[in-house]
Coordinates of C-alpha atoms in Angstrom, one line a residue:
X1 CA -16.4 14.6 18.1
X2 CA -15.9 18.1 16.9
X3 CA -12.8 18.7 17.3
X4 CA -10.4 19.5 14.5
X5 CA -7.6 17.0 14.7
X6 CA -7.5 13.9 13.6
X7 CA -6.9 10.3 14.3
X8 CA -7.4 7.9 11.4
X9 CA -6.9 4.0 12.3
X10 CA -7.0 1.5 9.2
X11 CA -7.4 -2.0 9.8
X12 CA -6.5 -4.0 6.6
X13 CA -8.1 -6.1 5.3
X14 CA -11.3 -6.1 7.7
X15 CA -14.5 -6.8 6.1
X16 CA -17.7 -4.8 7.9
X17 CA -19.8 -8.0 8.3
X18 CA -16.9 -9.5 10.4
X19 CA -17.1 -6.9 12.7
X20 CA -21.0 -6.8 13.4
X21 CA -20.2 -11.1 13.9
X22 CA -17.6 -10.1 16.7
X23 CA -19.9 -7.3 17.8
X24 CA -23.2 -9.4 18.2
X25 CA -20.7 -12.1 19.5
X26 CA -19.5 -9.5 22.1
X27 CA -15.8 -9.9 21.0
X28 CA -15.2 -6.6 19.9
X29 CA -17.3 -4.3 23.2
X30 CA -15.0 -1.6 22.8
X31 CA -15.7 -1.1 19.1
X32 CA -19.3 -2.0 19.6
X33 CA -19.9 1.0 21.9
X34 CA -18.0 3.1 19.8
X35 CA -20.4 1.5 17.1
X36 CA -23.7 2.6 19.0
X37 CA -22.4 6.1 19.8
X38 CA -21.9 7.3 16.5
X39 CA -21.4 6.2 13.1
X40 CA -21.2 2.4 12.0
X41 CA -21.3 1.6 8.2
X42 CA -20.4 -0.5 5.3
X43 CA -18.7 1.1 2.3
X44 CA -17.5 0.2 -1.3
X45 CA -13.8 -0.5 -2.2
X46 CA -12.5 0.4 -4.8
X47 CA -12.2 -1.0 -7.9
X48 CA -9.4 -2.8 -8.1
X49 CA -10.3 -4.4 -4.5
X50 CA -6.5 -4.0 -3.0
X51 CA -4.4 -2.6 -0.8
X52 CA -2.5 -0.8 -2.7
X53 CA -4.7 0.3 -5.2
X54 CA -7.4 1.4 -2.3
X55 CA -5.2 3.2 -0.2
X56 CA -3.6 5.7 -3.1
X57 CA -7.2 6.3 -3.5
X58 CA -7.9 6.8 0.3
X59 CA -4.7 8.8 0.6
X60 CA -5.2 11.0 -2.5
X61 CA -9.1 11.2 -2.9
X62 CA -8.5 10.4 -6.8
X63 CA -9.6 7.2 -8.4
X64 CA -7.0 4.5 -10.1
X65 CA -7.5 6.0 -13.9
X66 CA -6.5 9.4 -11.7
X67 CA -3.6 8.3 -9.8
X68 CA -2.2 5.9 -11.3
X69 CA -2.1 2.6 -9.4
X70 CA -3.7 -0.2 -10.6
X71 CA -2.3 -3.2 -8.5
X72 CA 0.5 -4.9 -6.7
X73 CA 2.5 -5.1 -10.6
X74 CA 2.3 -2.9 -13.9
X75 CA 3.9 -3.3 -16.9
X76 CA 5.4 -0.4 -19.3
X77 CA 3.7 -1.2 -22.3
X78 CA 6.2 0.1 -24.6
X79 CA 8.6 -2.1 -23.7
X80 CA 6.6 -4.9 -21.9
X81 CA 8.9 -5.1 -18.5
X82 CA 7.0 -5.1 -15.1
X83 CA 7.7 -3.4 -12.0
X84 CA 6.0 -2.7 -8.6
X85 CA 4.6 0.4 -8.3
X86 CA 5.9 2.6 -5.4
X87 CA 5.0 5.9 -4.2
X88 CA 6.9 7.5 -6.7
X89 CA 4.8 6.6 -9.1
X90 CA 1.3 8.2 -7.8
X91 CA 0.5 10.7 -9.6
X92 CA -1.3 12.9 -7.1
X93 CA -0.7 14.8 -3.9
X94 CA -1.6 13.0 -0.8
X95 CA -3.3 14.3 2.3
X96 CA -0.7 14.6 4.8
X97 CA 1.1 16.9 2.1
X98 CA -2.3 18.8 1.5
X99 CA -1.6 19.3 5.5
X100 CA 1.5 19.9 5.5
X101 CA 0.9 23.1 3.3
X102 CA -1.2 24.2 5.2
X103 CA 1.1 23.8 8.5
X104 CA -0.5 21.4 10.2
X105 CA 1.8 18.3 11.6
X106 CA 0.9 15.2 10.7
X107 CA 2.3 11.6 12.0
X108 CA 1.3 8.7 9.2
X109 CA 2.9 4.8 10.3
X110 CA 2.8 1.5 8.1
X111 CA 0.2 3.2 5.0
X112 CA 1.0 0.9 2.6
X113 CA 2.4 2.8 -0.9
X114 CA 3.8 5.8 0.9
X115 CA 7.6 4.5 0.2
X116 CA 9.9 5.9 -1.0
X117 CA 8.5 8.9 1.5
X118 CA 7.6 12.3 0.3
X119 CA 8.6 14.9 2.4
X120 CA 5.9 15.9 4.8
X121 CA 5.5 18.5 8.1
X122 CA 6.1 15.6 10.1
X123 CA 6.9 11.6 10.2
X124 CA 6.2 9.1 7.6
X125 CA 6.9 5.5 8.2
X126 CA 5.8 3.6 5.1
X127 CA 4.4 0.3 5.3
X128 CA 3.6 -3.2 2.7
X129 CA 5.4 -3.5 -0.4
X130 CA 8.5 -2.2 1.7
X131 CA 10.8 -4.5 3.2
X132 CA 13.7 -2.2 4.2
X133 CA 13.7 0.8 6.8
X134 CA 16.1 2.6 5.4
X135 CA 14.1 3.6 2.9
X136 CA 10.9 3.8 4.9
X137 CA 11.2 6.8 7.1
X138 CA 11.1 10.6 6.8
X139 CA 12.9 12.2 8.2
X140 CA 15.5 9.7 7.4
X141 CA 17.0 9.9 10.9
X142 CA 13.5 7.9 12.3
X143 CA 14.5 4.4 10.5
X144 CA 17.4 4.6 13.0
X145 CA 15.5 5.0 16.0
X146 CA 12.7 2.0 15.4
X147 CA 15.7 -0.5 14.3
X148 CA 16.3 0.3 17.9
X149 CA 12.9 -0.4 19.5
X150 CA 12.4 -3.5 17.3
X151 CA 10.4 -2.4 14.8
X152 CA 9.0 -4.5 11.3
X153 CA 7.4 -2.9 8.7
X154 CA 5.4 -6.6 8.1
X155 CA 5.9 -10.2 9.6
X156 CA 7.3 -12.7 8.0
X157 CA 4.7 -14.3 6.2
X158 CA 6.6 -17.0 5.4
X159 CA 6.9 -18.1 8.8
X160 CA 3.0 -19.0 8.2
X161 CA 3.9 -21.4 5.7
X162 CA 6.2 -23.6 8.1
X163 CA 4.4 -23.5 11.5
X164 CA 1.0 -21.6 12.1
X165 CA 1.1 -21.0 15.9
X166 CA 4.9 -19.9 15.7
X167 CA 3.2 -17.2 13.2
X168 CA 0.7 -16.3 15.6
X169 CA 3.0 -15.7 18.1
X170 CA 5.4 -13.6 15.3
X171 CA 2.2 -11.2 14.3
X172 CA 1.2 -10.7 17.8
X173 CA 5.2 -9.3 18.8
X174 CA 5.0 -7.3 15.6
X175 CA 1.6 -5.8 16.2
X176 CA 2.2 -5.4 19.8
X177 CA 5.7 -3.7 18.9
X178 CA 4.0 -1.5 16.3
X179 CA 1.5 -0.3 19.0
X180 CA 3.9 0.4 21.5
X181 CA 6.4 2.7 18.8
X182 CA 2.8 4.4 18.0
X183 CA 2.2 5.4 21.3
X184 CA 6.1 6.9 21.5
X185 CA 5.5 9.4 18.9
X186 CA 2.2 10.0 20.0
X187 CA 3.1 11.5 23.2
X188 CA 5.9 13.7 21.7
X189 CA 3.3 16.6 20.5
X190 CA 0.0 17.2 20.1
X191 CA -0.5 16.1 15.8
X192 CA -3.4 17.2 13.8
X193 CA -3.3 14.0 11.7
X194 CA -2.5 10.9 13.2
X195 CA -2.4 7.7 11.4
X196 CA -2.0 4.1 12.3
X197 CA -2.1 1.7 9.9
X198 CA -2.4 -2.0 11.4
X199 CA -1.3 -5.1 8.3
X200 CA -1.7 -7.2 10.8
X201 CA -5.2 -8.3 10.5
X202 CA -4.7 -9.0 6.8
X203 CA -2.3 -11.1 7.5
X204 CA -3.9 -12.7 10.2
X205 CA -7.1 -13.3 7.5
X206 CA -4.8 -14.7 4.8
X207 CA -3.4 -17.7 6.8
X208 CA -6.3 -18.3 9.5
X209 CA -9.9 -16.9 7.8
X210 CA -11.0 -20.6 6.6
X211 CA -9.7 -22.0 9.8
X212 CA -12.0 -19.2 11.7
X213 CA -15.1 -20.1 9.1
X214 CA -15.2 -23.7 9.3
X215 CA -14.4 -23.2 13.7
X216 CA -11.2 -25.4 14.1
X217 CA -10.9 -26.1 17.3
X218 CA -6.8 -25.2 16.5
X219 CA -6.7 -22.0 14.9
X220 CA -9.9 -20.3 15.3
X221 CA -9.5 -19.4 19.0
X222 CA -6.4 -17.5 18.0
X223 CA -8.1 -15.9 15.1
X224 CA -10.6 -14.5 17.5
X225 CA -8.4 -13.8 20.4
X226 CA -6.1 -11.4 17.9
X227 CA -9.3 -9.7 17.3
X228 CA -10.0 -9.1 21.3
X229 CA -6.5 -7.5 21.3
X230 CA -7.7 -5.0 18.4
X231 CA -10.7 -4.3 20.5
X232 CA -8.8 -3.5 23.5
X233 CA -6.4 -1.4 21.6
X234 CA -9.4 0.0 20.5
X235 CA -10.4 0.8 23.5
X236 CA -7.1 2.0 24.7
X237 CA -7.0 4.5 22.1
X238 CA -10.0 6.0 22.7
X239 CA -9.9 6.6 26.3
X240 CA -6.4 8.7 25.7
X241 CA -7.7 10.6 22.0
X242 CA -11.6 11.1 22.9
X243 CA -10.6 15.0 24.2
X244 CA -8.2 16.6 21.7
X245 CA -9.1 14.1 18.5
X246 CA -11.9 12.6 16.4
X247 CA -12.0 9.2 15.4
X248 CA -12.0 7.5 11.5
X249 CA -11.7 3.3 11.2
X250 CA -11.8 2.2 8.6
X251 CA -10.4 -0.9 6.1
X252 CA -9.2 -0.9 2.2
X253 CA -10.9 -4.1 1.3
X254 CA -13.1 -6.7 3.0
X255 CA -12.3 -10.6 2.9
X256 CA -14.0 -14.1 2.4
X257 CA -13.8 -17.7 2.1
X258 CA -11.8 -18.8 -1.6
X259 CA -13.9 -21.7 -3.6
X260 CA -11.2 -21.3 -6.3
X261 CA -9.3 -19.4 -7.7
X262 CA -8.7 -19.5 -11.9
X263 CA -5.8 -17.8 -13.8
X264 CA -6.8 -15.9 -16.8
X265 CA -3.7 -15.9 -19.0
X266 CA -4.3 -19.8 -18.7
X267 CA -8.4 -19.8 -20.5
X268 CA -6.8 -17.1 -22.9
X269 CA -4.5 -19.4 -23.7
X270 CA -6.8 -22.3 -24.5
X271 CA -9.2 -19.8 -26.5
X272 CA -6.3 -18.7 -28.7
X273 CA -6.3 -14.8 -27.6
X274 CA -2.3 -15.4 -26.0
X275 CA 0.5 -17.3 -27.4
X276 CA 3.8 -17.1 -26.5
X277 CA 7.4 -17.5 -28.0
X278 CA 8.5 -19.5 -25.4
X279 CA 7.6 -23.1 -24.4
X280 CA 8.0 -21.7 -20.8
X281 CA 7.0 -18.0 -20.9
X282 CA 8.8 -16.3 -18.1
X283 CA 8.5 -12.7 -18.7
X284 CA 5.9 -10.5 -20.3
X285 CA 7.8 -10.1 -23.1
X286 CA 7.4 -13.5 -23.6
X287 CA 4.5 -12.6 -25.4
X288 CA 4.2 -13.5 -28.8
X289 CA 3.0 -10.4 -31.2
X290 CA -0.2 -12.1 -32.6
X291 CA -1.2 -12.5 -29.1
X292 CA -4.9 -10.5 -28.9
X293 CA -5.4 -9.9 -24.7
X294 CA -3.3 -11.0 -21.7
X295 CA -4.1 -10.8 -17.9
X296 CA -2.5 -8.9 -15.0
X297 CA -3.4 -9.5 -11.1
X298 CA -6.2 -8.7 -10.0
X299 CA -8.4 -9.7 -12.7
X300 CA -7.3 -6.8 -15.2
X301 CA -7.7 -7.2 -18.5
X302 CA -5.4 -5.8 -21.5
X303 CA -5.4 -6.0 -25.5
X304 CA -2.5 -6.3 -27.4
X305 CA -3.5 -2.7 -29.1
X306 CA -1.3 -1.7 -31.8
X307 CA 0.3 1.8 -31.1
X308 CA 0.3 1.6 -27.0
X309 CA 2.1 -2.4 -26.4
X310 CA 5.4 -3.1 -28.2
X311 CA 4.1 -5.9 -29.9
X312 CA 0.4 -4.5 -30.5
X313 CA -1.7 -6.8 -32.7
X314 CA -5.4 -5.5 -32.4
X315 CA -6.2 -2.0 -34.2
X316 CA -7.6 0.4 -32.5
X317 CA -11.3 0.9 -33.9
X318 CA -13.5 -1.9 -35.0
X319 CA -11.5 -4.2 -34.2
X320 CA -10.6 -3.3 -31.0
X321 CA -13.7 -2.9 -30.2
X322 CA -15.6 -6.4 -31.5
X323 CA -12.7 -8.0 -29.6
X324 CA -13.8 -6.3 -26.0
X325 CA -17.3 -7.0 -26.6
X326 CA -16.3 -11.1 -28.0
X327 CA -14.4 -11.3 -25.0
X328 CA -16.7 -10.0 -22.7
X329 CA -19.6 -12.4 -23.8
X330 CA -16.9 -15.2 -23.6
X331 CA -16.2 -14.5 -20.4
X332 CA -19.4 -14.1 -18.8
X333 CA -20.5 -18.0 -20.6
X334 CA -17.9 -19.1 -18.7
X335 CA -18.9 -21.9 -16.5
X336 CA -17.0 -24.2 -13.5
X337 CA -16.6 -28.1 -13.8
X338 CA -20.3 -28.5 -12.8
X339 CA -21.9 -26.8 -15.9
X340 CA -23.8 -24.3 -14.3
X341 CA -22.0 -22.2 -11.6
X342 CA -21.1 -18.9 -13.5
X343 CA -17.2 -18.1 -13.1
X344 CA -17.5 -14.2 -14.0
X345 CA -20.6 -12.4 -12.7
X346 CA -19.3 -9.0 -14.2
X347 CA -17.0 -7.5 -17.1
X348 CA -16.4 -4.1 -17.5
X349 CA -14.6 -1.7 -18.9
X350 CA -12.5 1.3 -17.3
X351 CA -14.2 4.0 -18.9
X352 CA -17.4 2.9 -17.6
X353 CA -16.7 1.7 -14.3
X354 CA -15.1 5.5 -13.7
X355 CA -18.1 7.0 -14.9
X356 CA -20.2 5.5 -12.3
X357 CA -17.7 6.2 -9.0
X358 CA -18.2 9.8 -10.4

C-alpha cells in the first residue's frame, strides 16, 4: 500500500471491540483479512466524544480549543443565544483544501460539518447536521444531479421511532443509494483523495445496539445483517482500489449499552449553582444572573464568569477558581440511587485535558 492516493472510509459511530466481535464471529471476513494483512488498532476520540466535534478534528488535524467545535450546540456568551455550529465556523483549514493547494483532486461525500461547502479542487457533498442539498454540494451544480439519482444526506430517524423494521428497510435504501452515487463519481477520474463517509451505522447503533446486546431474536438479526453488507462493501471496495489507492477506516467515536443517562442543569439546579427567571426556562437566556455554572451537551461545563457571559456572576480569580475545584469534588461524590455506584469517574478542565493530547 504505497501508493500515493488515497481512499479514506469512515464508518460512524463504530466502536473497535465491535468489530473484533464480528471478526472472531466471522461476520465481517472481508475486513478481517484486511485486518490480518496490515494494520488493525484501537484509537482515542476525542474529547468531546462526537461526531461533530471528532471529525473537525480529523478533518483539520487541530484539537476542539484549536478549531473551534465543541458539540452539536454553542452559545455566544455575550449575548447567551445558541446556534449549531456549521462549517463556517471552523476555524481551520481542512485537508482536502490543504490538497487542493497543492493541485491534487479530491472527492469527500456525507463528512459530517463540511456544510455550508468550502470551495475545494473537486466535489464536496456535506453530510449530518444538514438536511437540505441545496446547500450541501460544491460545485453547486452536483445537488442537482443526486436529487436525481435519489440521494439523502441522512434517513429519517424518525421513521425509527414509529416502526423499527420499516427503518431498517429505510437505512438500507439510503446506504445502498449512497454506495451506488459513490461509485458514479468514482469512476469519472482517477482522485488522489477519496472519501466516503457512511452515517449509517450510527444510526443503525442508536435504534438497534441494546436490541443487538441483549440478542432479540427481532432486531438483532438485522443489526448483524447491516453489518455483513458493510463487510461486503468492504470487500467490494477493495478489490476495485487495492492498485491505484491505499486504504484508511476508520470511526469518530465508539458506542455502548446506556444504564442512564442524568442531565446536569437538573443536579445544578438542586445544589443552588443555576436558577432561572422563568418558572419554565426555555432559552439560555433564561438564566438568571446569580446563576454560578450551567451545562451544555455533551457533558460541558461552564461558569457564569463575569466579563465573558452577559450575565457573569463568578470573578475571575479566587473565586473562580474555588468554585471549579468545589464543583469538581461535588461532582465526583456524586452517587446513583444505590449509594455506591459513582456517577462521574472524571472532571477536568480544558486547559489540562489539551495539555495532555499535546
Amino acid at each position: 500500500m504505497s501508493s500515493k492516493k488515497l481512499f479514506v472510509l469512515a464508518l460512524d459511530g463504530v466502536p473497535f471491540t465491535l468489530l473484533q466481535k464480528l471478526i472472531k464471529t466471522g461476520k465481517m471476513p472481508n475486513l478481517a483479512r484486511l485486518a490480518e494483512t496490515f494494520h488493525f488498532a484501537q484509537m482515542d476520540s476525542v474529547i468531546p466524544p462526537v461526531s461533530s466535534v471528532a471529525w473537525a478534528s480529523f478533518m483539520t488535524g487541530k484539537l476542539p480549543h484549536e478549531h473551534g467545535i465543541w458539540g452539536f450546540v454553542e452559545r455566544d456568551p455575550g449575548t447567551m443565544d445558541w446556534y449549531v455550529p456549521r462549517a463556517d465556523k471552523l476555524r481551520a483549514t481542512t485537508l482536502w483544501e490543504h490538497l487542493s493547494r497543492q493541485n491534487r483532486r479530491v472527492f469527500v461525500m456525507n463528512v459530517p460539518l463540511t456544510t455550508p461547502p468550502r470551495k475545494i479542487n473537486g466535489i464536496s457533498i456535506g453530510g449530518f447536521l444538514e438536511t437540505n442539498l441545496d446547500n450541501a454540494t460544491y460545485p453547486p451544480e452536483i445537488a442537482f444531479l443526486l436529487k436525481a439519482r435519489g440521494y439523502r444526506i441522512d434517513a429519517d430517524t424518525e421513521l425509527a421511532k414509529k416502526d423499527l423494521t420499516r427503518f431498517f428497510k429505510h437505512l438500507v435504501d439510503v446506504f445502498e443509494k449512497r454506495v451506488e452515487t459513490m461509485w458514479y463519481f468514482w469512476q469519472r477520474e482517477s482522485w488522489d483523495f477519496f472519501m466516503l463517509h457512511i452515517m449509517e451505522t450510527d444510526r443503525l447503533n442508536h435504534f438497534f445496539w441494546e436490541f443487538a446486546m441483549s440478542d432479540n431474536p427481532m432486531y438483532a438479526p438485522q443489526f448483524y445483517t447491516f453489518y455483513e453488507k458493510i463487510d461486503g462493501f468492504i470487500g467490494q471496495l477493495w478489490n476495485k482500489i487495492k492498485d491505484t489507492h491505499s486504504l484508511l477506516l476508520l470511526s469518530d467515536h465508539g458506542f455502548i449499552t446506556l444504564k442512564k443517562e442524568v442531565y446536569l442543569n437538573r443536579w445544578f439546579v438542586e445544589q443552588g449553582y443555576l436558577k432561572f427567571t422563568k418558572a419554565v426556562p426555555e432559552t439560555l437566556k433564561d438564566i438568571h444572573p446569580h446563576s454560578k455554572a450551567y451545562s451544555l451537551y455533551p457533558g460541558r461545563i461552564y461558569v457564569n464568569l463575569n466579563g465573558r457571559e452577559k450575565m457573569g456572576s463568578v470573578q475571575p480569580g479566587k473565586e473562580y477558581e474555588h468554585l471549579l475545584q468545589h464543583l469538581s469534588d461535588q461532582l465526583l461524590q456524586w452517587k446513583d440511587d444505590d449509594g455506591i455506584t459513582q456517577i462521574i469517574k472524571k472532571v477536568e478542565r480544558v486547559p489540562t485535558i489539551f495539555k495532555k493530547e499535546k
